[in-house]
mmCIF file with all atom_site columns, C-alpha atoms in Angstrom:
data_model
loop_
_atom_site.group_PDB
_atom_site.id
_atom_site.type_symbol
_atom_site.label_atom_id
_atom_site.label_alt_id
_atom_site.label_comp_id
_atom_site.label_asym_id
_atom_site.label_entity_id
_atom_site.label_seq_id
_atom_site.pdbx_PDB_ins_code
_atom_site.Cartn_x
_atom_site.Cartn_y
_atom_site.Cartn_z
_atom_site.occupancy
_atom_site.B_iso_or_equiv
_atom_site.pdbx_formal_charge
_atom_site.auth_seq_id
_atom_site.auth_comp_id
_atom_site.auth_asym_id
_atom_site.auth_atom_id
_atom_site.pdbx_PDB_model_num
ATOM 1   C CA . GLY A 1 1   ? 151.100 80.160  65.077 1.00 83.00 ? 2   GLY A CA 1
ATOM 2   C CA . ASP A 1 2   ? 148.242 82.559  65.072 1.00 88.00 ? 3   ASP A CA 1
ATOM 3   C CA . SER A 1 3   ? 146.485 83.163  61.748 1.00 92.00 ? 4   SER A CA 1
ATOM 4   C CA . VAL A 1 4   ? 143.480 84.814  60.180 1.00 95.00 ? 5   VAL A CA 1
ATOM 5   C CA . THR A 1 5   ? 141.525 83.578  57.191 1.00 95.00 ? 6   THR A CA 1
ATOM 6   C CA . GLN A 1 6   ? 139.104 85.850  55.514 1.00 94.00 ? 7   GLN A CA 1
ATOM 7   C CA . MET A 1 7   ? 136.868 85.544  52.508 1.00 87.00 ? 8   MET A CA 1
ATOM 8   C CA . GLU A 1 8   ? 138.744 86.522  49.415 1.00 85.00 ? 9   GLU A CA 1
ATOM 9   C CA . GLY A 1 9   ? 137.223 88.957  47.046 1.00 84.00 ? 10  GLY A CA 1
ATOM 10  C CA . PRO A 1 10  ? 136.601 90.934  45.157 1.00 95.00 ? 11  PRO A CA 1
ATOM 11  C CA . VAL A 1 11  ? 133.080 91.384  46.286 1.00 96.00 ? 12  VAL A CA 1
ATOM 12  C CA . THR A 1 12  ? 130.739 93.480  44.153 1.00 97.00 ? 13  THR A CA 1
ATOM 13  C CA . LEU A 1 13  ? 127.384 94.630  45.479 1.00 97.00 ? 14  LEU A CA 1
ATOM 14  C CA . SER A 1 14  ? 124.642 96.975  44.522 1.00 97.00 ? 15  SER A CA 1
ATOM 15  C CA . GLU A 1 15  ? 123.775 99.871  46.824 1.00 97.00 ? 16  GLU A CA 1
ATOM 16  C CA . GLU A 1 16  ? 121.522 98.925  49.743 1.00 97.00 ? 17  GLU A CA 1
ATOM 17  C CA . ALA A 1 17  ? 122.488 95.210  49.489 1.00 97.00 ? 18  ALA A CA 1
ATOM 18  C CA . PHE A 1 18  ? 123.426 93.143  52.574 1.00 97.00 ? 19  PHE A CA 1
ATOM 19  C CA . LEU A 1 19  ? 127.099 92.541  53.211 1.00 97.00 ? 20  LEU A CA 1
ATOM 20  C CA . THR A 1 20  ? 128.835 89.695  54.867 1.00 97.00 ? 21  THR A CA 1
ATOM 21  C CA . ILE A 1 21  ? 132.608 89.183  54.861 1.00 97.00 ? 22  ILE A CA 1
ATOM 22  C CA . ASN A 1 22  ? 133.622 85.996  56.574 1.00 97.00 ? 23  ASN A CA 1
ATOM 23  C CA . CYS A 1 23  ? 136.645 85.857  58.936 1.00 97.00 ? 24  CYS A CA 1
ATOM 24  C CA . THR A 1 24  ? 137.909 82.957  61.006 1.00 97.00 ? 25  THR A CA 1
ATOM 25  C CA . TYR A 1 25  ? 140.965 82.767  63.138 1.00 96.00 ? 26  TYR A CA 1
ATOM 26  C CA . THR A 1 26  ? 143.392 80.358  64.778 1.00 95.00 ? 27  THR A CA 1
ATOM 27  C CA . ALA A 1 27  ? 144.968 81.402  68.068 1.00 90.00 ? 28  ALA A CA 1
ATOM 28  C CA . THR A 1 28  ? 145.490 80.175  71.579 1.00 84.00 ? 29  THR A CA 1
ATOM 29  C CA . GLY A 1 29  ? 143.739 81.855  74.447 1.00 80.00 ? 30  GLY A CA 1
ATOM 30  C CA . TYR A 1 30  ? 141.654 84.953  74.014 1.00 82.00 ? 31  TYR A CA 1
ATOM 31  C CA . PRO A 1 31  ? 142.948 87.283  71.319 1.00 90.00 ? 32  PRO A CA 1
ATOM 32  C CA . SER A 1 32  ? 141.377 90.643  70.545 1.00 92.00 ? 33  SER A CA 1
ATOM 33  C CA . LEU A 1 33  ? 139.794 90.885  67.080 1.00 95.00 ? 34  LEU A CA 1
ATOM 34  C CA . PHE A 1 34  ? 139.641 93.852  64.758 1.00 96.00 ? 35  PHE A CA 1
ATOM 35  C CA . TRP A 1 35  ? 138.248 94.916  61.422 1.00 97.00 ? 36  TRP A CA 1
ATOM 36  C CA . TYR A 1 36  ? 140.251 97.560  59.666 1.00 97.00 ? 37  TYR A CA 1
ATOM 37  C CA . VAL A 1 37  ? 139.167 99.443  56.444 1.00 97.00 ? 38  VAL A CA 1
ATOM 38  C CA . GLN A 1 38  ? 141.482 100.876 53.849 1.00 95.00 ? 39  GLN A CA 1
ATOM 39  C CA . TYR A 1 39  ? 140.055 103.401 51.341 1.00 94.00 ? 40  TYR A CA 1
ATOM 40  C CA . PRO A 1 40  ? 141.921 103.866 48.072 1.00 89.00 ? 41  PRO A CA 1
ATOM 41  C CA . GLY A 1 41  ? 145.264 105.572 48.573 1.00 85.00 ? 42  GLY A CA 1
ATOM 42  C CA . GLU A 1 42  ? 144.927 105.817 52.356 1.00 88.00 ? 43  GLU A CA 1
ATOM 43  C CA . GLY A 1 43  ? 146.114 104.054 55.482 1.00 90.00 ? 44  GLY A CA 1
ATOM 44  C CA . LEU A 1 44  ? 144.167 101.613 57.623 1.00 93.00 ? 45  LEU A CA 1
ATOM 45  C CA . GLN A 1 45  ? 141.354 102.850 59.850 1.00 94.00 ? 46  GLN A CA 1
ATOM 46  C CA . LEU A 1 46  ? 140.102 100.862 62.751 1.00 95.00 ? 47  LEU A CA 1
ATOM 47  C CA . LEU A 1 47  ? 136.468 100.074 61.949 1.00 97.00 ? 48  LEU A CA 1
ATOM 48  C CA . LEU A 1 48  ? 135.509 97.995  65.009 1.00 97.00 ? 49  LEU A CA 1
ATOM 49  C CA . LYS A 1 49  ? 136.932 95.704  67.615 1.00 95.00 ? 50  LYS A CA 1
ATOM 50  C CA . ALA A 1 50  ? 135.964 93.004  70.173 1.00 95.00 ? 51  ALA A CA 1
ATOM 51  C CA . THR A 1 51  ? 138.092 91.900  73.052 1.00 91.00 ? 52  THR A CA 1
ATOM 52  C CA . LYS A 1 52  ? 136.277 88.809  74.460 1.00 90.00 ? 53  LYS A CA 1
ATOM 53  C CA . ALA A 1 53  ? 133.813 86.112  73.466 1.00 92.00 ? 54  ALA A CA 1
ATOM 54  C CA . ASP A 1 54  ? 130.299 87.267  72.599 1.00 94.00 ? 55  ASP A CA 1
ATOM 55  C CA . ASP A 1 55  ? 131.408 90.901  72.345 1.00 95.00 ? 56  ASP A CA 1
ATOM 56  C CA . LYS A 1 56  ? 129.810 92.692  69.474 1.00 97.00 ? 57  LYS A CA 1
ATOM 57  C CA . GLY A 1 57  ? 131.787 95.458  67.827 1.00 96.00 ? 58  GLY A CA 1
ATOM 58  C CA . SER A 1 58  ? 129.821 98.081  65.843 1.00 97.00 ? 59  SER A CA 1
ATOM 59  C CA . ASN A 1 59  ? 130.525 101.272 63.933 1.00 96.00 ? 60  ASN A CA 1
ATOM 60  C CA . LYS A 1 60  ? 129.007 103.135 60.986 1.00 95.00 ? 61  LYS A CA 1
ATOM 61  C CA . GLY A 1 61  ? 126.350 100.408 60.507 1.00 97.00 ? 62  GLY A CA 1
ATOM 62  C CA . PHE A 1 62  ? 128.919 97.599  60.469 1.00 98.00 ? 63  PHE A CA 1
ATOM 63  C CA . GLU A 1 63  ? 128.810 94.892  63.074 1.00 98.00 ? 64  GLU A CA 1
ATOM 64  C CA . ALA A 1 64  ? 130.851 91.788  64.000 1.00 98.00 ? 65  ALA A CA 1
ATOM 65  C CA . THR A 1 65  ? 130.435 89.353  66.869 1.00 98.00 ? 66  THR A CA 1
ATOM 66  C CA . TYR A 1 66  ? 133.348 87.493  68.493 1.00 97.00 ? 67  TYR A CA 1
ATOM 67  C CA . ARG A 1 67  ? 132.339 83.816  68.376 1.00 96.00 ? 68  ARG A CA 1
ATOM 68  C CA . LYS A 1 68  ? 134.726 81.668  70.403 1.00 93.00 ? 69  LYS A CA 1
ATOM 69  C CA . GLU A 1 69  ? 132.876 78.409  69.583 1.00 93.00 ? 70  GLU A CA 1
ATOM 70  C CA . THR A 1 70  ? 133.314 78.894  65.831 1.00 95.00 ? 71  THR A CA 1
ATOM 71  C CA . THR A 1 71  ? 136.452 81.036  66.032 1.00 95.00 ? 72  THR A CA 1
ATOM 72  C CA . SER A 1 72  ? 134.853 83.604  63.801 1.00 97.00 ? 73  SER A CA 1
ATOM 73  C CA . PHE A 1 73  ? 134.409 87.357  63.527 1.00 98.00 ? 74  PHE A CA 1
ATOM 74  C CA . HIS A 1 74  ? 132.289 87.949  60.432 1.00 98.00 ? 75  HIS A CA 1
ATOM 75  C CA . LEU A 1 75  ? 131.702 91.526  59.286 1.00 98.00 ? 76  LEU A CA 1
ATOM 76  C CA . GLU A 1 76  ? 128.098 92.482  58.386 1.00 98.00 ? 77  GLU A CA 1
ATOM 77  C CA . LYS A 1 77  ? 126.228 95.515  57.165 1.00 98.00 ? 78  LYS A CA 1
ATOM 78  C CA . GLY A 1 78  ? 122.545 95.626  56.462 1.00 96.00 ? 79  GLY A CA 1
ATOM 79  C CA . SER A 1 79  ? 122.640 98.207  53.646 1.00 96.00 ? 80  SER A CA 1
ATOM 80  C CA . VAL A 1 80  ? 125.900 99.164  51.917 1.00 97.00 ? 81  VAL A CA 1
ATOM 81  C CA . GLN A 1 81  ? 126.550 102.517 50.280 1.00 97.00 ? 82  GLN A CA 1
ATOM 82  C CA . VAL A 1 82  ? 128.878 103.442 47.428 1.00 97.00 ? 83  VAL A CA 1
ATOM 83  C CA . SER A 1 83  ? 131.114 105.155 50.030 1.00 96.00 ? 84  SER A CA 1
ATOM 84  C CA . ASP A 1 84  ? 131.732 101.753 51.672 1.00 97.00 ? 85  ASP A CA 1
ATOM 85  C CA . SER A 1 85  ? 133.869 100.679 48.649 1.00 97.00 ? 86  SER A CA 1
ATOM 86  C CA . ALA A 1 86  ? 137.253 99.843  50.195 1.00 97.00 ? 87  ALA A CA 1
ATOM 87  C CA . VAL A 1 87  ? 139.448 96.945  51.218 1.00 96.00 ? 88  VAL A CA 1
ATOM 88  C CA . TYR A 1 88  ? 138.543 95.351  54.580 1.00 97.00 ? 89  TYR A CA 1
ATOM 89  C CA . PHE A 1 89  ? 141.079 93.541  56.732 1.00 96.00 ? 90  PHE A CA 1
ATOM 90  C CA . CYS A 1 90  ? 140.285 91.208  59.607 1.00 97.00 ? 91  CYS A CA 1
ATOM 91  C CA . ALA A 1 91  ? 143.065 91.110  62.183 1.00 95.00 ? 92  ALA A CA 1
ATOM 92  C CA . LEU A 1 92  ? 143.923 89.695  65.610 1.00 92.00 ? 93  LEU A CA 1
ATOM 93  C CA . SER A 1 93  ? 146.231 90.664  68.391 1.00 89.00 ? 94  SER A CA 1
ATOM 94  C CA . ASN A 1 94  ? 147.326 87.950  70.882 1.00 85.00 ? 95  ASN A CA 1
ATOM 95  C CA . ILE A 1 95  ? 150.143 89.595  72.740 1.00 77.00 ? 96  ILE A CA 1
ATOM 96  C CA . PRO A 1 96  ? 149.381 88.454  76.365 1.00 64.00 ? 97  PRO A CA 1
ATOM 97  C CA . GLN A 1 97  ? 149.334 84.839  75.140 1.00 60.00 ? 98  GLN A CA 1
ATOM 98  C CA . GLY A 1 98  ? 152.880 85.149  73.911 1.00 58.00 ? 99  GLY A CA 1
ATOM 99  C CA . GLY A 1 99  ? 151.998 86.450  70.454 1.00 57.00 ? 100 GLY A CA 1
ATOM 100 C CA . SER A 1 100 ? 154.343 88.921  68.944 1.00 62.00 ? 101 SER A CA 1
ATOM 101 C CA . GLU A 1 101 ? 153.630 92.662  68.932 1.00 68.00 ? 102 GLU A CA 1
ATOM 102 C CA . LYS A 1 102 ? 152.361 92.496  65.390 1.00 75.00 ? 103 LYS A CA 1
ATOM 103 C CA . LEU A 1 103 ? 148.794 92.442  64.221 1.00 88.00 ? 104 LEU A CA 1
ATOM 104 C CA . VAL A 1 104 ? 148.063 89.223  62.347 1.00 90.00 ? 105 VAL A CA 1
ATOM 105 C CA . PHE A 1 105 ? 146.079 90.247  59.293 1.00 93.00 ? 106 PHE A CA 1
ATOM 106 C CA . GLY A 1 106 ? 143.891 88.330  56.834 1.00 94.00 ? 107 GLY A CA 1
ATOM 107 C CA . LYS A 1 107 ? 144.607 88.894  53.154 1.00 93.00 ? 108 LYS A CA 1
ATOM 108 C CA . GLY A 1 108 ? 141.999 91.589  52.781 1.00 95.00 ? 109 GLY A CA 1
ATOM 109 C CA . THR A 1 109 ? 138.688 91.658  50.899 1.00 96.00 ? 110 THR A CA 1
ATOM 110 C CA . LYS A 1 110 ? 138.060 94.318  48.261 1.00 96.00 ? 111 LYS A CA 1
ATOM 111 C CA . LEU A 1 111 ? 134.476 95.565  48.272 1.00 97.00 ? 112 LEU A CA 1
ATOM 112 C CA . THR A 1 112 ? 132.977 97.517  45.399 1.00 97.00 ? 113 THR A CA 1
ATOM 113 C CA . VAL A 1 113 ? 129.511 99.017  45.801 1.00 97.00 ? 114 VAL A CA 1
ATOM 114 C CA . ASN A 1 114 ? 127.763 100.130 42.600 1.00 96.00 ? 115 ASN A CA 1
ATOM 115 C CA . PRO A 1 115 ? 125.028 102.769 42.523 1.00 95.00 ? 116 PRO A CA 1
ATOM 116 C CA . ASP B 2 1   ? 142.492 115.827 66.455 1.00 62.00 ? 24  ASP B CA 1
ATOM 117 C CA . ALA B 2 2   ? 145.199 113.596 67.751 1.00 60.00 ? 25  ALA B CA 1
ATOM 118 C CA . MET B 2 3   ? 146.667 111.624 64.867 1.00 92.00 ? 26  MET B CA 1
ATOM 119 C CA . VAL B 2 4   ? 149.503 109.843 63.120 1.00 95.00 ? 27  VAL B CA 1
ATOM 120 C CA . ILE B 2 5   ? 151.039 111.872 60.334 1.00 96.00 ? 28  ILE B CA 1
ATOM 121 C CA . GLN B 2 6   ? 153.303 110.545 57.602 1.00 96.00 ? 29  GLN B CA 1
ATOM 122 C CA . ASN B 2 7   ? 155.394 112.650 55.298 1.00 91.00 ? 30  ASN B CA 1
ATOM 123 C CA . PRO B 2 8   ? 155.592 112.808 52.426 1.00 92.00 ? 31  PRO B CA 1
ATOM 124 C CA . ARG B 2 9   ? 152.551 111.019 51.019 1.00 93.00 ? 32  ARG B CA 1
ATOM 125 C CA . TYR B 2 10  ? 154.435 110.152 47.837 1.00 95.00 ? 33  TYR B CA 1
ATOM 126 C CA . GLN B 2 11  ? 158.139 109.687 47.513 1.00 96.00 ? 34  GLN B CA 1
ATOM 127 C CA . VAL B 2 12  ? 160.153 108.906 44.372 1.00 96.00 ? 35  VAL B CA 1
ATOM 128 C CA . THR B 2 13  ? 163.792 107.816 44.639 1.00 95.00 ? 36  THR B CA 1
ATOM 129 C CA . GLN B 2 14  ? 166.388 106.282 42.377 1.00 95.00 ? 37  GLN B CA 1
ATOM 130 C CA . PHE B 2 15  ? 167.601 102.720 42.580 1.00 96.00 ? 38  PHE B CA 1
ATOM 131 C CA . GLY B 2 16  ? 170.255 102.553 45.258 1.00 95.00 ? 39  GLY B CA 1
ATOM 132 C CA . LYS B 2 17  ? 169.772 106.154 46.507 1.00 96.00 ? 40  LYS B CA 1
ATOM 133 C CA . PRO B 2 18  ? 169.078 106.326 50.274 1.00 96.00 ? 41  PRO B CA 1
ATOM 134 C CA . VAL B 2 19  ? 165.653 107.549 51.352 1.00 96.00 ? 42  VAL B CA 1
ATOM 135 C CA . THR B 2 20  ? 164.045 108.479 54.629 1.00 97.00 ? 43  THR B CA 1
ATOM 136 C CA . LEU B 2 21  ? 160.369 108.426 55.436 1.00 97.00 ? 44  LEU B CA 1
ATOM 137 C CA . SER B 2 22  ? 158.985 110.160 58.508 1.00 97.00 ? 45  SER B CA 1
ATOM 138 C CA . CYS B 2 23  ? 156.195 109.682 60.924 1.00 97.00 ? 46  CYS B CA 1
ATOM 139 C CA . SER B 2 24  ? 154.947 111.846 63.806 1.00 97.00 ? 47  SER B CA 1
ATOM 140 C CA . GLN B 2 25  ? 152.165 111.287 66.283 1.00 97.00 ? 48  GLN B CA 1
ATOM 141 C CA . THR B 2 26  ? 150.247 113.492 68.679 1.00 94.00 ? 49  THR B CA 1
ATOM 142 C CA . LEU B 2 27  ? 148.681 110.570 70.502 1.00 91.00 ? 50  LEU B CA 1
ATOM 143 C CA . ASN B 2 28  ? 151.588 110.298 73.010 1.00 91.00 ? 51  ASN B CA 1
ATOM 144 C CA . HIS B 2 29  ? 151.617 106.549 72.465 1.00 92.00 ? 52  HIS B CA 1
ATOM 145 C CA . ASN B 2 30  ? 154.575 104.482 73.705 1.00 91.00 ? 53  ASN B CA 1
ATOM 146 C CA . VAL B 2 31  ? 154.758 102.098 70.757 1.00 91.00 ? 54  VAL B CA 1
ATOM 147 C CA . MET B 2 32  ? 155.413 103.043 67.102 1.00 94.00 ? 55  MET B CA 1
ATOM 148 C CA . TYR B 2 33  ? 155.433 100.501 64.233 1.00 94.00 ? 56  TYR B CA 1
ATOM 149 C CA . TRP B 2 34  ? 156.542 100.506 60.572 1.00 96.00 ? 57  TRP B CA 1
ATOM 150 C CA . TYR B 2 35  ? 154.702 98.232  58.111 1.00 96.00 ? 58  TYR B CA 1
ATOM 151 C CA . GLN B 2 36  ? 155.357 97.580  54.401 1.00 96.00 ? 59  GLN B CA 1
ATOM 152 C CA . GLN B 2 37  ? 152.307 96.995  52.278 1.00 94.00 ? 60  GLN B CA 1
ATOM 153 C CA . LYS B 2 38  ? 152.692 95.819  48.649 1.00 93.00 ? 61  LYS B CA 1
ATOM 154 C CA . SER B 2 39  ? 149.880 95.986  46.156 1.00 89.00 ? 62  SER B CA 1
ATOM 155 C CA . SER B 2 40  ? 146.828 93.890  47.017 1.00 87.00 ? 63  SER B CA 1
ATOM 156 C CA . GLN B 2 41  ? 148.547 92.468  50.098 1.00 90.00 ? 64  GLN B CA 1
ATOM 157 C CA . ALA B 2 42  ? 148.144 92.820  53.834 1.00 91.00 ? 65  ALA B CA 1
ATOM 158 C CA . PRO B 2 43  ? 150.592 95.049  55.747 1.00 92.00 ? 66  PRO B CA 1
ATOM 159 C CA . LYS B 2 44  ? 153.801 93.297  56.875 1.00 92.00 ? 67  LYS B CA 1
ATOM 160 C CA . LEU B 2 45  ? 155.486 94.415  60.086 1.00 93.00 ? 68  LEU B CA 1
ATOM 161 C CA . LEU B 2 46  ? 159.120 95.557  59.704 1.00 95.00 ? 69  LEU B CA 1
ATOM 162 C CA . PHE B 2 47  ? 159.933 96.617  63.236 1.00 92.00 ? 70  PHE B CA 1
ATOM 163 C CA . HIS B 2 48  ? 158.575 98.476  66.217 1.00 92.00 ? 71  HIS B CA 1
ATOM 164 C CA . TYR B 2 49  ? 159.781 100.765 69.019 1.00 93.00 ? 72  TYR B CA 1
ATOM 165 C CA . TYR B 2 50  ? 158.591 100.518 72.625 1.00 90.00 ? 73  TYR B CA 1
ATOM 166 C CA . ASP B 2 51  ? 159.834 103.982 73.771 1.00 90.00 ? 74  ASP B CA 1
ATOM 167 C CA . LYS B 2 52  ? 163.456 103.723 72.679 1.00 91.00 ? 75  LYS B CA 1
ATOM 168 C CA . ASP B 2 53  ? 163.612 99.933  72.685 1.00 91.00 ? 76  ASP B CA 1
ATOM 169 C CA . PHE B 2 54  ? 163.973 98.835  69.079 1.00 92.00 ? 77  PHE B CA 1
ATOM 170 C CA . ASN B 2 55  ? 162.519 95.464  68.021 1.00 91.00 ? 78  ASN B CA 1
ATOM 171 C CA . ASN B 2 56  ? 163.277 94.103  64.570 1.00 92.00 ? 79  ASN B CA 1
ATOM 172 C CA . GLU B 2 57  ? 161.203 91.379  62.877 1.00 91.00 ? 80  GLU B CA 1
ATOM 173 C CA . ALA B 2 58  ? 163.341 88.392  62.024 1.00 90.00 ? 81  ALA B CA 1
ATOM 174 C CA . ASP B 2 59  ? 162.683 88.595  58.283 1.00 91.00 ? 82  ASP B CA 1
ATOM 175 C CA . THR B 2 60  ? 163.199 92.358  57.873 1.00 95.00 ? 83  THR B CA 1
ATOM 176 C CA . PRO B 2 61  ? 166.102 92.930  55.461 1.00 94.00 ? 84  PRO B CA 1
ATOM 177 C CA . ASP B 2 62  ? 169.168 94.790  56.784 1.00 94.00 ? 85  ASP B CA 1
ATOM 178 C CA . ASN B 2 63  ? 168.564 97.428  54.158 1.00 95.00 ? 86  ASN B CA 1
ATOM 179 C CA . PHE B 2 64  ? 165.754 98.773  56.389 1.00 97.00 ? 87  PHE B CA 1
ATOM 180 C CA . GLN B 2 65  ? 166.653 100.761 59.501 1.00 96.00 ? 88  GLN B CA 1
ATOM 181 C CA . SER B 2 66  ? 164.755 103.037 61.864 1.00 96.00 ? 89  SER B CA 1
ATOM 182 C CA . ARG B 2 67  ? 165.290 105.837 64.329 1.00 96.00 ? 90  ARG B CA 1
ATOM 183 C CA . ARG B 2 68  ? 163.128 107.196 67.053 1.00 96.00 ? 91  ARG B CA 1
ATOM 184 C CA . PRO B 2 69  ? 164.672 110.386 68.462 1.00 95.00 ? 92  PRO B CA 1
ATOM 185 C CA . ASN B 2 70  ? 161.717 111.172 70.752 1.00 94.00 ? 93  ASN B CA 1
ATOM 186 C CA . THR B 2 71  ? 158.255 109.998 71.604 1.00 93.00 ? 94  THR B CA 1
ATOM 187 C CA . SER B 2 72  ? 156.623 111.915 68.782 1.00 95.00 ? 95  SER B CA 1
ATOM 188 C CA . PHE B 2 73  ? 158.774 111.038 65.790 1.00 96.00 ? 96  PHE B CA 1
ATOM 189 C CA . CYS B 2 74  ? 159.975 107.886 64.100 1.00 97.00 ? 97  CYS B CA 1
ATOM 190 C CA . PHE B 2 75  ? 161.907 107.547 60.839 1.00 97.00 ? 98  PHE B CA 1
ATOM 191 C CA . LEU B 2 76  ? 162.330 104.656 58.319 1.00 97.00 ? 99  LEU B CA 1
ATOM 192 C CA . ASP B 2 77  ? 165.609 104.639 56.474 1.00 97.00 ? 100 ASP B CA 1
ATOM 193 C CA . ILE B 2 78  ? 166.109 102.494 53.376 1.00 97.00 ? 101 ILE B CA 1
ATOM 194 C CA . ARG B 2 79  ? 169.838 102.457 52.726 1.00 96.00 ? 102 ARG B CA 1
ATOM 195 C CA . SER B 2 80  ? 169.956 101.215 49.140 1.00 95.00 ? 103 SER B CA 1
ATOM 196 C CA . PRO B 2 81  ? 166.417 100.905 47.728 1.00 96.00 ? 104 PRO B CA 1
ATOM 197 C CA . GLY B 2 82  ? 165.791 98.154  45.190 1.00 95.00 ? 105 GLY B CA 1
ATOM 198 C CA . LEU B 2 83  ? 162.916 97.796  42.784 1.00 95.00 ? 106 LEU B CA 1
ATOM 199 C CA . GLY B 2 84  ? 161.349 95.319  45.166 1.00 95.00 ? 107 GLY B CA 1
ATOM 200 C CA . ASP B 2 85  ? 161.093 97.945  47.879 1.00 96.00 ? 108 ASP B CA 1
ATOM 201 C CA . ALA B 2 86  ? 158.492 99.903  45.979 1.00 97.00 ? 109 ALA B CA 1
ATOM 202 C CA . ALA B 2 87  ? 155.456 99.796  48.279 1.00 96.00 ? 110 ALA B CA 1
ATOM 203 C CA . MET B 2 88  ? 153.231 101.704 50.671 1.00 95.00 ? 111 MET B CA 1
ATOM 204 C CA . TYR B 2 89  ? 154.883 102.243 54.011 1.00 97.00 ? 112 TYR B CA 1
ATOM 205 C CA . LEU B 2 90  ? 152.568 102.562 56.990 1.00 95.00 ? 113 LEU B CA 1
ATOM 206 C CA . CYS B 2 91  ? 153.362 103.966 60.381 1.00 96.00 ? 114 CYS B CA 1
ATOM 207 C CA . ALA B 2 92  ? 151.203 102.986 63.266 1.00 95.00 ? 115 ALA B CA 1
ATOM 208 C CA . THR B 2 93  ? 151.073 103.570 67.076 1.00 94.00 ? 116 THR B CA 1
ATOM 209 C CA . SER B 2 94  ? 149.540 101.937 70.072 1.00 90.00 ? 117 SER B CA 1
ATOM 210 C CA . ARG B 2 95  ? 149.327 103.115 73.632 1.00 86.00 ? 118 ARG B CA 1
ATOM 211 C CA . ILE B 2 96  ? 150.988 100.350 75.589 1.00 76.00 ? 119 ILE B CA 1
ATOM 212 C CA . ARG B 2 97  ? 153.108 97.366  74.699 1.00 73.00 ? 120 ARG B CA 1
ATOM 213 C CA . GLY B 2 98  ? 152.073 93.953  75.832 1.00 72.00 ? 121 GLY B CA 1
ATOM 214 C CA . THR B 2 99  ? 148.332 94.525  75.583 1.00 75.00 ? 122 THR B CA 1
ATOM 215 C CA . ASN B 2 100 ? 145.812 94.011  72.771 1.00 78.00 ? 123 ASN B CA 1
ATOM 216 C CA . GLN B 2 101 ? 145.226 97.714  72.234 1.00 81.00 ? 124 GLN B CA 1
ATOM 217 C CA . PRO B 2 102 ? 144.251 98.567  68.650 1.00 87.00 ? 125 PRO B CA 1
ATOM 218 C CA . GLN B 2 103 ? 146.899 100.153 66.436 1.00 90.00 ? 126 GLN B CA 1
ATOM 219 C CA . HIS B 2 104 ? 146.321 103.577 64.926 1.00 93.00 ? 127 HIS B CA 1
ATOM 220 C CA . PHE B 2 105 ? 147.641 104.024 61.378 1.00 94.00 ? 128 PHE B CA 1
ATOM 221 C CA . GLY B 2 106 ? 148.787 107.020 59.358 1.00 95.00 ? 129 GLY B CA 1
ATOM 222 C CA . ASP B 2 107 ? 147.841 107.519 55.782 1.00 93.00 ? 130 ASP B CA 1
ATOM 223 C CA . GLY B 2 108 ? 151.084 106.036 54.516 1.00 94.00 ? 131 GLY B CA 1
ATOM 224 C CA . THR B 2 109 ? 153.882 107.015 52.151 1.00 96.00 ? 132 THR B CA 1
ATOM 225 C CA . ARG B 2 110 ? 153.873 105.460 48.721 1.00 95.00 ? 133 ARG B CA 1
ATOM 226 C CA . LEU B 2 111 ? 157.430 104.855 47.634 1.00 97.00 ? 134 LEU B CA 1
ATOM 227 C CA . SER B 2 112 ? 158.376 104.518 43.944 1.00 96.00 ? 135 SER B CA 1
ATOM 228 C CA . ILE B 2 113 ? 161.809 103.433 42.770 1.00 95.00 ? 136 ILE B CA 1
ATOM 229 C CA . LEU B 2 114 ? 163.104 104.636 39.374 1.00 93.00 ? 137 LEU B CA 1
#
């Protein structure tokens, strides 16, 4: 079945450091890929998405590129801020290929940014 | 702003005492989902509605039920909560079933069991 594997944390960085959180997936066909962010005590917010190979999703300084050849969707940000401290989930949706309605999530990566 | 609203944000109930969590949406989306998220884990889908069509996940316990009286509202009923049901419950919506549209989440209800 479909699956998502993401880098396990926790990840601790200093402010203005470069961030990479690795995400790889297993799925048939062409799933859509997402990064969600969850701030403490809150629900999930869609951070960015990509729907086909070579698409780049971007938002709030975060970027991720849909790489079909490496089945990856790594999240990057050039300069993190304290306010980026949160848990980040990589997820896929593969419904038209017969996947179920549910989002398939990675296990989440907790990011802490220190001043 | 159009959004997904969950009430209450925090709910405390007693072991075995039925509890209902609510979700409303102003997005006019056709699909509504309920997820359970335990500490330091990814959300786990319990069930979803496409309009009034209810779809249960195979491993969702019978203790969990849901109602969707209209497009805007959806309820999660836990008939006899056990200690293992303490978790964050997340409601989500998406516009159309059968596509890879993103899901939009509410802020969740954190359920505690005494």
